[in-house]
Amino acid sequence: MSQPKLPEDFDPVRAEAFGNRMEDLFNQMGLVLMLGIGRETGLLDVLAGRQPSTSRQIAQAAGLDERYVREWLGCLACGEVVAYAAEGETFALPGEHAAWLTGGSPGFAPGSGFPGAEWLAETFVILSQVQPLVTDCFRSGGGVPYSAYGRFHELMARDRKAFFDQILLPAVLPLFPGWGKAMEQGAAVADFGCGSGHVLHLLAQVYPKSNFTGYDISPADIDRAQAAASRLGLVNVRFHLADVAGLDVERTYDYALAFDSIHDLAHPAQALGVIARSLKPGGSLLMQEFAASSRLGENLDHPLGPWLYAQSVLYCMTVSLSQGGAGLGCMWGQERVLALLAAAGFDQVQVRRTEADPYSDYFVARVSAG
Ligand SMILES: C[S@@+](CC[C@H](N)C(=O)[O-])C[C@H]1O[C@@H](n2cnc3c(N)ncnc32)[C@H](O)[C@@H]1O
């Protein structure tokens, strides 16, 4: 078979460098899949904080088949996730790696503002399952409905709970002087696209004199939000199943929240108009979006650029397009956020960032007092 003719300016050094990157993708893919198994089987938890141990000791502690555990450890040792000592044939998980890999505490590597690899592994599996449906959309347009994503919302709810537990009260609220005091005295607050409601659960506990209302279009999320509020015995928080863009709420709230939700909506411009009108004169919206530019050229060095655009293709943009929506995608960027906020009637907008969440922009947008 004849070799394809190479272009005249073909650079073999560049080709080799790119080939090495492609090869490394196999390694990363293998690690992601094995980390998923490590989380499901509890192996990562068994390894965390454990003295260097043999595969037999680790398998025994985890109650798993030694042959599988040994091969799994081989992957993690080659990938420099666990340290291997050839002499005693032992494996150890460094504490700094365990902070990323083991669930719950901390669900986020300290100071990274991004979920640990356990989330990555589960996300990889779920998004792989919808990949064929998204591929069809490349040919025929349209999108993939929320119903196709199975456990994805449950997974996001868990991830977001860990995220908000860690940063909402200590790092995000202090960015907005005055909010805490007003909620202490009693304010009406609504969360638009509240998901499983954890932000409101946290706030309702800390500010019992305030009233909190959450809106979301997903029945499963609203059920989870209500169930958690009942479990916590909260009487100052309510959740409603609703499409934000269709709400008819006028001059009701002092503060509105929209965390990571506006870009997912089918009709974000309409929804921001609804949110602006739902605020009392002088009221403010706090909106979280991924920190990005609306110009691709300015996102090329983003440390998570490829992943965030992929997430947008596989979920954010696509769920919006499935409803005939705008399909903004999660990388729509600060310039477009500011333009949409202005068009919706917000007249003073500030953008804030916190080291605790370096991948987000926090917008505080006020409607005029007049
Ligand atoms: C990425 S999640 C964020 C959830 C939550 N705010 C958080 O930060 O964890 C986006 C949420 O927007 C909700 N959503 C999408 N379209 C909506 C609409 N038209 N009206 C209300 N909620 C909507 C989804 O169901 C989902 O719960």
GROMACS .gro file of C-alpha atoms and ligand atoms in nm:
model
  397
    1MET     CA    1   0.000   0.000   0.000
    2SER     CA    2   0.148   0.340  -0.093
    3GLN     CA    3   0.207   0.594   0.184
    4PRO     CA    4  -0.003   0.915   0.161
    5LYS     CA    5   0.205   1.199   0.018
    6LEU     CA    6   0.318   1.438   0.291
    7PRO     CA    7   0.284   1.814   0.240
    8GLU     CA    8   0.609   1.989   0.151
    9ASP     CA    9   0.622   2.182   0.477
   10PHE     CA   10   0.568   1.864   0.687
   11ASP     CA   11   0.773   1.896   1.007
   12PRO     CA   12   0.867   1.550   1.144
   13VAL     CA   13   0.969   1.694   1.484
   14ARG     CA   14   0.628   1.854   1.527
   15ALA     CA   15   0.462   1.533   1.411
   16GLU     CA   16   0.654   1.331   1.666
   17ALA     CA   17   0.568   1.575   1.946
   18PHE     CA   18   0.199   1.553   1.859
   19GLY     CA   19   0.225   1.173   1.836
   20ASN     CA   20   0.363   1.171   2.190
   21ARG     CA   21   0.067   1.375   2.310
   22MET     CA   22  -0.174   1.133   2.141
   23GLU     CA   23   0.006   0.843   2.305
   24ASP     CA   24  -0.027   1.011   2.642
   25LEU     CA   25  -0.404   1.036   2.590
   26PHE     CA   26  -0.416   0.655   2.611
   27ASN     CA   27  -0.240   0.674   2.946
   28GLN     CA   28  -0.473   0.943   3.077
   29MET     CA   29  -0.779   0.754   2.953
   30GLY     CA   30  -0.658   0.438   3.124
   31LEU     CA   31  -0.603   0.627   3.449
   32VAL     CA   32  -0.946   0.791   3.436
   33LEU     CA   33  -1.117   0.455   3.387
   34MET     CA   34  -0.914   0.288   3.663
   35LEU     CA   35  -0.981   0.579   3.901
   36GLY     CA   36  -1.351   0.525   3.838
   37ILE     CA   37  -1.314   0.160   3.942
   38GLY     CA   38  -1.104   0.267   4.239
   39ARG     CA   39  -1.381   0.491   4.359
   40GLU     CA   40  -1.663   0.242   4.300
   41THR     CA   41  -1.483  -0.044   4.476
   42GLY     CA   42  -1.356   0.170   4.764
   43LEU     CA   43  -0.994   0.090   4.674
   44LEU     CA   44  -0.891   0.455   4.677
   45ASP     CA   45  -1.036   0.498   5.026
   46VAL     CA   46  -0.853   0.186   5.142
   47LEU     CA   47  -0.525   0.322   5.007
   48ALA     CA   48  -0.566   0.670   5.157
   49GLY     CA   49  -0.363   0.707   5.477
   50ARG     CA   50  -0.243   0.345   5.462
   51GLN     CA   51   0.119   0.240   5.515
   52PRO     CA   52   0.295   0.100   5.207
   53SER     CA   53   0.122  -0.236   5.148
   54THR     CA   54   0.135  -0.529   4.908
   55SER     CA   55  -0.140  -0.597   4.659
   56ARG     CA   56  -0.249  -0.891   4.875
   57GLN     CA   57  -0.284  -0.672   5.186
   58ILE     CA   58  -0.469  -0.403   4.989
   59ALA     CA   59  -0.704  -0.655   4.827
   60GLN     CA   60  -0.774  -0.812   5.164
   61ALA     CA   61  -0.848  -0.477   5.326
   62ALA     CA   62  -1.084  -0.388   5.040
   63GLY     CA   63  -1.242  -0.735   5.027
   64LEU     CA   64  -1.156  -0.767   4.659
   65ASP     CA   65  -0.995  -1.017   4.421
   66GLU     CA   66  -0.615  -0.985   4.447
   67ARG     CA   67  -0.544  -1.052   4.080
   68TYR     CA   68  -0.764  -0.759   3.972
   69VAL     CA   69  -0.629  -0.532   4.242
   70ARG     CA   70  -0.268  -0.609   4.139
   71GLU     CA   71  -0.329  -0.520   3.775
   72TRP     CA   72  -0.515  -0.205   3.878
   73LEU     CA   73  -0.224  -0.104   4.101
   74GLY     CA   74   0.009  -0.159   3.804
   75CYS     CA   75  -0.179   0.109   3.611
   76LEU     CA   76  -0.172   0.353   3.900
   77ALA     CA   77   0.197   0.290   3.968
   78CYS     CA   78   0.297   0.348   3.603
   79GLY     CA   79   0.077   0.658   3.601
   80GLU     CA   80   0.257   0.787   3.914
   81VAL     CA   81  -0.066   0.802   4.110
   82VAL     CA   82   0.064   0.552   4.368
   83ALA     CA   83   0.429   0.508   4.468
   84TYR     CA   84   0.566   0.157   4.410
   85ALA     CA   85   0.863   0.013   4.603
   86ALA     CA   86   1.001  -0.280   4.404
   87GLU     CA   87   1.191  -0.422   4.701
   88GLY     CA   88   0.892  -0.513   4.913
   89GLU     CA   89   0.645  -0.494   4.620
   90THR     CA   90   0.445  -0.235   4.811
   91PHE     CA   91   0.215   0.046   4.701
   92ALA     CA   92   0.134   0.374   4.876
   93LEU     CA   93  -0.095   0.664   4.794
   94PRO     CA   94   0.066   1.000   4.888
   95GLY     CA   95  -0.155   1.222   5.102
   96GLU     CA   96  -0.147   1.499   4.841
   97HIS     CA   97  -0.288   1.256   4.583
   98ALA     CA   98  -0.546   1.121   4.828
   99ALA     CA   99  -0.679   1.477   4.873
  100TRP     CA  100  -0.777   1.473   4.506
  101LEU     CA  101  -0.894   1.117   4.485
  102THR     CA  102  -1.097   1.028   4.787
  103GLY     CA  103  -1.458   1.131   4.816
  104GLY     CA  104  -1.629   1.378   5.040
  105SER     CA  105  -1.362   1.547   5.241
  106PRO     CA  106  -1.231   1.726   5.059
  107GLY     CA  107  -1.432   1.665   4.742
  108PHE     CA  108  -1.211   1.937   4.597
  109ALA     CA  109  -0.838   1.952   4.604
  110PRO     CA  110  -0.761   2.233   4.845
  111GLY     CA  111  -0.751   2.569   4.669
  112SER     CA  112  -0.818   2.424   4.326
  113GLY     CA  113  -1.188   2.503   4.298
  114PHE     CA  114  -1.224   2.199   4.078
  115PRO     CA  115  -1.360   1.857   4.162
  116GLY     CA  116  -1.125   1.570   4.224
  117ALA     CA  117  -1.057   1.288   3.984
  118GLU     CA  118  -1.330   1.067   4.127
  119TRP     CA  119  -1.584   1.306   3.975
  120LEU     CA  120  -1.385   1.305   3.652
  121ALA     CA  121  -1.405   0.928   3.629
  122GLU     CA  122  -1.781   0.910   3.678
  123THR     CA  123  -1.840   1.200   3.443
  124PHE     CA  124  -1.627   1.031   3.179
  125VAL     CA  125  -1.841   0.718   3.193
  126ILE     CA  126  -2.175   0.902   3.183
  127LEU     CA  127  -2.073   1.138   2.904
  128SER     CA  128  -1.933   0.846   2.703
  129GLN     CA  129  -2.282   0.698   2.712
  130VAL     CA  130  -2.440   1.008   2.554
  131GLN     CA  131  -2.157   1.060   2.306
  132PRO     CA  132  -2.333   0.864   2.024
  133LEU     CA  133  -2.646   1.079   2.066
  134VAL     CA  134  -2.438   1.397   2.052
  135THR     CA  135  -2.257   1.266   1.744
  136ASP     CA  136  -2.596   1.228   1.572
  137CYS     CA  137  -2.664   1.597   1.650
  138PHE     CA  138  -2.350   1.694   1.454
  139ARG     CA  139  -2.526   1.545   1.149
  140SER     CA  140  -2.886   1.642   1.211
  141GLY     CA  141  -2.872   1.942   1.448
  142GLY     CA  142  -3.097   1.959   1.752
  143GLY     CA  143  -2.975   1.841   2.089
  144VAL     CA  144  -2.991   1.574   2.357
  145PRO     CA  145  -3.263   1.608   2.623
  146TYR     CA  146  -3.196   1.608   2.997
  147SER     CA  147  -3.370   1.270   3.022
  148ALA     CA  148  -3.082   1.103   2.833
  149TYR     CA  149  -2.827   1.190   3.101
  150GLY     CA  150  -2.930   0.929   3.356
  151ARG     CA  151  -2.747   0.981   3.684
  152PHE     CA  152  -2.564   1.293   3.566
  153HIS     CA  153  -2.776   1.538   3.766
  154GLU     CA  154  -2.738   1.325   4.077
  155LEU     CA  155  -2.364   1.327   4.023
  156MET     CA  156  -2.362   1.705   3.971
  157ALA     CA  157  -2.570   1.749   4.286
  158ARG     CA  158  -2.310   1.557   4.488
  159ASP     CA  159  -2.023   1.746   4.332
  160ARG     CA  160  -2.188   2.084   4.380
  161LYS     CA  161  -2.274   2.006   4.742
  162ALA     CA  162  -1.906   1.943   4.820
  163PHE     CA  163  -1.816   2.258   4.625
  164PHE     CA  164  -2.063   2.486   4.801
  165ASP     CA  165  -1.990   2.338   5.146
  166GLN     CA  166  -1.631   2.437   5.094
  167ILE     CA  167  -1.663   2.784   4.945
  168LEU     CA  168  -2.008   2.947   4.961
  169LEU     CA  169  -1.999   3.096   5.309
  170PRO     CA  170  -1.624   3.146   5.361
  171ALA     CA  171  -1.522   3.262   5.012
  172VAL     CA  172  -1.816   3.364   4.790
  173LEU     CA  173  -2.051   3.561   5.016
  174PRO     CA  174  -1.770   3.780   5.155
  175LEU     CA  175  -1.710   3.902   4.798
  176PHE     CA  176  -2.037   4.093   4.832
  177PRO     CA  177  -2.031   4.314   5.138
  178GLY     CA  178  -2.378   4.386   5.268
  179TRP     CA  179  -2.543   4.061   5.157
  180GLY     CA  180  -2.470   3.875   5.481
  181LYS     CA  181  -2.594   4.160   5.697
  182ALA     CA  182  -2.915   4.201   5.494
  183MET     CA  183  -2.986   3.828   5.514
  184GLU     CA  184  -2.917   3.834   5.887
  185GLN     CA  185  -3.188   4.099   5.926
  186GLY     CA  186  -3.432   3.925   5.690
  187ALA     CA  187  -3.432   3.928   5.310
  188ALA     CA  188  -3.624   3.753   5.032
  189VAL     CA  189  -3.384   3.549   4.817
  190ALA     CA  190  -3.450   3.334   4.508
  191ASP     CA  191  -3.221   3.086   4.331
  192PHE     CA  192  -3.298   3.045   3.959
  193GLY     CA  193  -3.190   2.705   3.826
  194CYS     CA  194  -3.125   2.591   4.183
  195GLY     CA  195  -3.057   2.226   4.099
  196SER     CA  196  -3.073   2.018   4.418
  197GLY     CA  197  -3.097   2.334   4.625
  198HIS     CA  198  -2.785   2.306   4.836
  199VAL     CA  199  -2.702   2.678   4.819
  200LEU     CA  200  -3.041   2.761   4.968
  201HIS     CA  201  -3.014   2.484   5.227
  202LEU     CA  202  -2.688   2.639   5.349
  203LEU     CA  203  -2.820   2.995   5.349
  204ALA     CA  204  -3.153   2.903   5.511
  205GLN     CA  205  -2.970   2.744   5.803
  206VAL     CA  206  -2.739   3.041   5.860
  207TYR     CA  207  -3.002   3.314   5.803
  208PRO     CA  208  -3.325   3.196   5.971
  209LYS     CA  209  -3.489   3.541   5.942
  210SER     CA  210  -3.467   3.533   5.562
  211ASN     CA  211  -3.692   3.350   5.318
  212PHE     CA  212  -3.552   3.147   5.030
  213THR     CA  213  -3.719   3.023   4.711
  214GLY     CA  214  -3.564   2.788   4.456
  215TYR     CA  215  -3.680   2.732   4.096
  216ASP     CA  216  -3.569   2.453   3.866
  217ILE     CA  217  -3.708   2.277   3.560
  218SER     CA  218  -3.589   1.930   3.668
  219PRO     CA  219  -3.844   1.732   3.875
  220ALA     CA  220  -3.573   1.503   4.017
  221ASP     CA  221  -3.369   1.802   4.137
  222ILE     CA  222  -3.671   1.970   4.295
  223ASP     CA  223  -3.761   1.643   4.470
  224ARG     CA  224  -3.406   1.613   4.604
  225ALA     CA  225  -3.410   1.980   4.713
  226GLN     CA  226  -3.740   1.943   4.897
  227ALA     CA  227  -3.643   1.614   5.060
  228ALA     CA  228  -3.317   1.763   5.193
  229ALA     CA  229  -3.500   2.074   5.323
  230SER     CA  230  -3.744   1.848   5.513
  231ARG     CA  231  -3.459   1.636   5.649
  232LEU     CA  232  -3.292   1.954   5.776
  233GLY     CA  233  -3.622   2.080   5.924
  234LEU     CA  234  -3.600   2.408   5.728
  235VAL     CA  235  -3.917   2.617   5.736
  236ASN     CA  236  -3.781   2.921   5.551
  237VAL     CA  237  -3.709   2.759   5.214
  238ARG     CA  238  -3.943   2.648   4.932
  239PHE     CA  239  -3.876   2.491   4.597
  240HIS     CA  240  -4.086   2.516   4.281
  241LEU     CA  241  -4.076   2.315   3.962
  242ALA     CA  242  -4.071   2.587   3.695
  243ASP     CA  243  -3.912   2.712   3.376
  244VAL     CA  244  -3.740   3.034   3.480
  245ALA     CA  245  -3.813   3.196   3.143
  246GLY     CA  246  -4.188   3.149   3.198
  247LEU     CA  247  -4.209   3.278   3.556
  248ASP     CA  248  -4.433   3.568   3.640
  249VAL     CA  249  -4.283   3.712   3.959
  250GLU     CA  250  -4.263   4.088   3.995
  251ARG     CA  251  -4.065   4.296   4.248
  252THR     CA  252  -4.056   4.014   4.502
  253TYR     CA  253  -3.693   3.943   4.588
  254ASP     CA  254  -3.411   4.143   4.743
  255TYR     CA  255  -3.152   3.907   4.602
  256ALA     CA  256  -3.145   3.661   4.315
  257LEU     CA  257  -2.892   3.383   4.261
  258ALA     CA  258  -2.802   3.195   3.943
  259PHE     CA  259  -2.511   2.959   3.991
  260ASP     CA  260  -2.383   2.788   3.678
  261SER     CA  261  -2.733   2.784   3.533
  262ILE     CA  262  -2.792   3.069   3.285
  263HIS     CA  263  -2.582   2.918   3.003
  264ASP     CA  264  -2.777   2.589   3.029
  265LEU     CA  265  -3.116   2.753   2.979
  266ALA     CA  266  -3.302   2.735   2.651
  267HIS     CA  267  -3.396   3.104   2.671
  268PRO     CA  268  -3.129   3.281   2.879
  269ALA     CA  269  -3.209   3.636   2.762
  270GLN     CA  270  -3.575   3.593   2.849
  271ALA     CA  271  -3.484   3.431   3.182
  272LEU     CA  272  -3.253   3.719   3.280
  273GLY     CA  273  -3.538   3.960   3.200
  274VAL     CA  274  -3.766   3.760   3.430
  275ILE     CA  275  -3.500   3.763   3.703
  276ALA     CA  276  -3.449   4.141   3.669
  277ARG     CA  277  -3.824   4.200   3.702
  278SER     CA  278  -3.848   3.962   3.999
  279LEU     CA  279  -3.616   4.191   4.198
  280LYS     CA  280  -3.735   4.478   4.413
  281PRO     CA  281  -3.596   4.819   4.306
  282GLY     CA  282  -3.226   4.826   4.400
  283GLY     CA  283  -3.215   4.445   4.427
  284SER     CA  284  -2.916   4.242   4.304
  285LEU     CA  285  -2.844   3.923   4.115
  286LEU     CA  286  -2.539   3.711   4.195
  287MET     CA  287  -2.453   3.500   3.893
  288GLN     CA  288  -2.172   3.247   3.861
  289GLU     CA  289  -2.035   3.149   3.521
  290PHE     CA  290  -1.711   2.988   3.407
  291ALA     CA  291  -1.435   3.250   3.385
  292ALA     CA  292  -1.368   3.271   3.014
  293SER     CA  293  -1.350   3.520   2.732
  294SER     CA  294  -1.615   3.535   2.460
  295ARG     CA  295  -1.321   3.530   2.215
  296LEU     CA  296  -1.180   3.183   2.158
  297GLY     CA  297  -0.834   3.332   2.093
  298GLU     CA  298  -0.822   3.447   2.456
  299ASN     CA  299  -0.918   3.105   2.592
  300LEU     CA  300  -0.645   2.907   2.420
  301ASP     CA  301  -0.424   2.903   2.732
  302HIS     CA  302  -0.711   2.819   2.970
  303PRO     CA  303  -0.580   2.529   3.181
  304LEU     CA  304  -0.912   2.346   3.142
  305GLY     CA  305  -1.002   2.478   2.796
  306PRO     CA  306  -1.029   2.147   2.610
  307TRP     CA  307  -1.229   1.990   2.890
  308LEU     CA  308  -1.472   2.281   2.929
  309TYR     CA  309  -1.543   2.305   2.557
  310ALA     CA  310  -1.594   1.926   2.556
  311GLN     CA  311  -1.835   1.953   2.850
  312SER     CA  312  -2.017   2.221   2.656
  313VAL     CA  313  -2.052   1.999   2.348
  314LEU     CA  314  -2.152   1.694   2.551
  315TYR     CA  315  -2.394   1.869   2.787
  316CYS     CA  316  -2.436   2.247   2.836
  317MET     CA  317  -2.485   2.362   2.477
  318THR     CA  318  -2.660   2.043   2.375
  319VAL     CA  319  -2.932   2.036   2.642
  320SER     CA  320  -3.021   2.394   2.554
  321LEU     CA  321  -3.032   2.314   2.180
  322SER     CA  322  -3.254   2.011   2.252
  323GLN     CA  323  -3.524   2.261   2.354
  324GLY     CA  324  -3.474   2.479   2.046
  325GLY     CA  325  -3.272   2.708   2.273
  326ALA     CA  326  -2.983   2.952   2.239
  327GLY     CA  327  -2.715   2.689   2.307
  328LEU     CA  328  -2.477   2.941   2.467
  329GLY     CA  329  -2.242   2.672   2.599
  330CYS     CA  330  -2.046   2.708   2.920
  331MET     CA  331  -1.760   2.900   2.750
  332TRP     CA  332  -1.980   3.187   2.629
  333GLY     CA  333  -1.754   3.424   2.819
  334GLN     CA  334  -1.755   3.743   3.020
  335GLU     CA  335  -1.822   3.989   2.735
  336ARG     CA  336  -2.141   3.813   2.631
  337VAL     CA  337  -2.255   3.772   2.992
  338LEU     CA  338  -2.217   4.148   3.044
  339ALA     CA  339  -2.407   4.224   2.723
  340LEU     CA  340  -2.696   3.994   2.818
  341LEU     CA  341  -2.714   4.139   3.170
  342ALA     CA  342  -2.731   4.493   3.029
  343ALA     CA  343  -3.000   4.393   2.778
  344ALA     CA  344  -3.205   4.237   3.060
  345GLY     CA  345  -3.215   4.568   3.246
  346PHE     CA  346  -2.932   4.534   3.496
  347ASP     CA  347  -2.753   4.866   3.511
  348GLN     CA  348  -2.461   4.821   3.749
  349VAL     CA  349  -2.252   4.509   3.710
  350GLN     CA  350  -1.935   4.412   3.895
  351VAL     CA  351  -1.724   4.105   3.825
  352ARG     CA  352  -1.546   3.940   4.116
  353ARG     CA  353  -1.318   3.643   4.157
  354THR     CA  354  -1.202   3.436   4.452
  355GLU     CA  355  -0.888   3.226   4.485
  356ALA     CA  356  -1.106   2.951   4.630
  357ASP     CA  357  -1.277   2.912   4.292
  358PRO     CA  358  -1.032   3.030   4.026
  359TYR     CA  359  -1.240   2.895   3.738
  360SER     CA  360  -1.546   3.114   3.801
  361ASP     CA  361  -1.650   3.472   3.742
  362TYR     CA  362  -1.900   3.606   3.995
  363PHE     CA  363  -2.120   3.882   3.854
  364VAL     CA  364  -2.318   4.109   4.084
  365ALA     CA  365  -2.579   4.290   3.879
  366ARG     CA  366  -2.816   4.548   4.025
  367VAL     CA  367  -3.144   4.677   3.896
  368SER     CA  368  -3.182   5.049   3.951
  369ALA     CA  369  -3.353   5.173   4.262
  370GLY     CA  370  -3.586   5.404   4.068
  371LIG     C1  371  -2.547   2.309   3.597
  371LIG     S1  372  -2.694   2.302   3.687
  371LIG     C2  373  -2.661   2.412   3.822
  371LIG     C3  374  -2.748   2.385   3.940
  371LIG     C4  375  -2.717   2.469   4.064
  371LIG     N1  376  -2.746   2.608   4.045
  371LIG     C5  377  -2.573   2.453   4.105
  371LIG     O1  378  -2.494   2.546   4.095
  371LIG     O2  379  -2.539   2.342   4.145
  371LIG     C6  380  -2.810   2.395   3.589
  371LIG     C7  381  -2.950   2.384   3.642
  371LIG     O3  382  -3.037   2.464   3.561
  371LIG     C8  383  -3.160   2.395   3.551
  371LIG     N2  384  -3.237   2.449   3.438
  371LIG     C9  385  -3.211   2.434   3.306
  371LIG     N3  386  -3.303   2.497   3.232
  371LIG    C10  387  -3.390   2.555   3.319
  371LIG    C11  388  -3.505   2.635   3.304
  371LIG     N4  389  -3.550   2.671   3.185
  371LIG     N5  390  -3.570   2.677   3.415
  371LIG    C12  391  -3.527   2.641   3.538
  371LIG     N6  392  -3.416   2.565   3.559
  371LIG    C13  393  -3.348   2.524   3.451
  371LIG    C14  394  -3.120   2.251   3.534
  371LIG     O4  395  -3.226   2.161   3.564
  371LIG    C15  396  -3.005   2.241   3.634
  371LIG     O5  397  -3.049   2.203   3.761
   0.00000   0.00000   0.00000
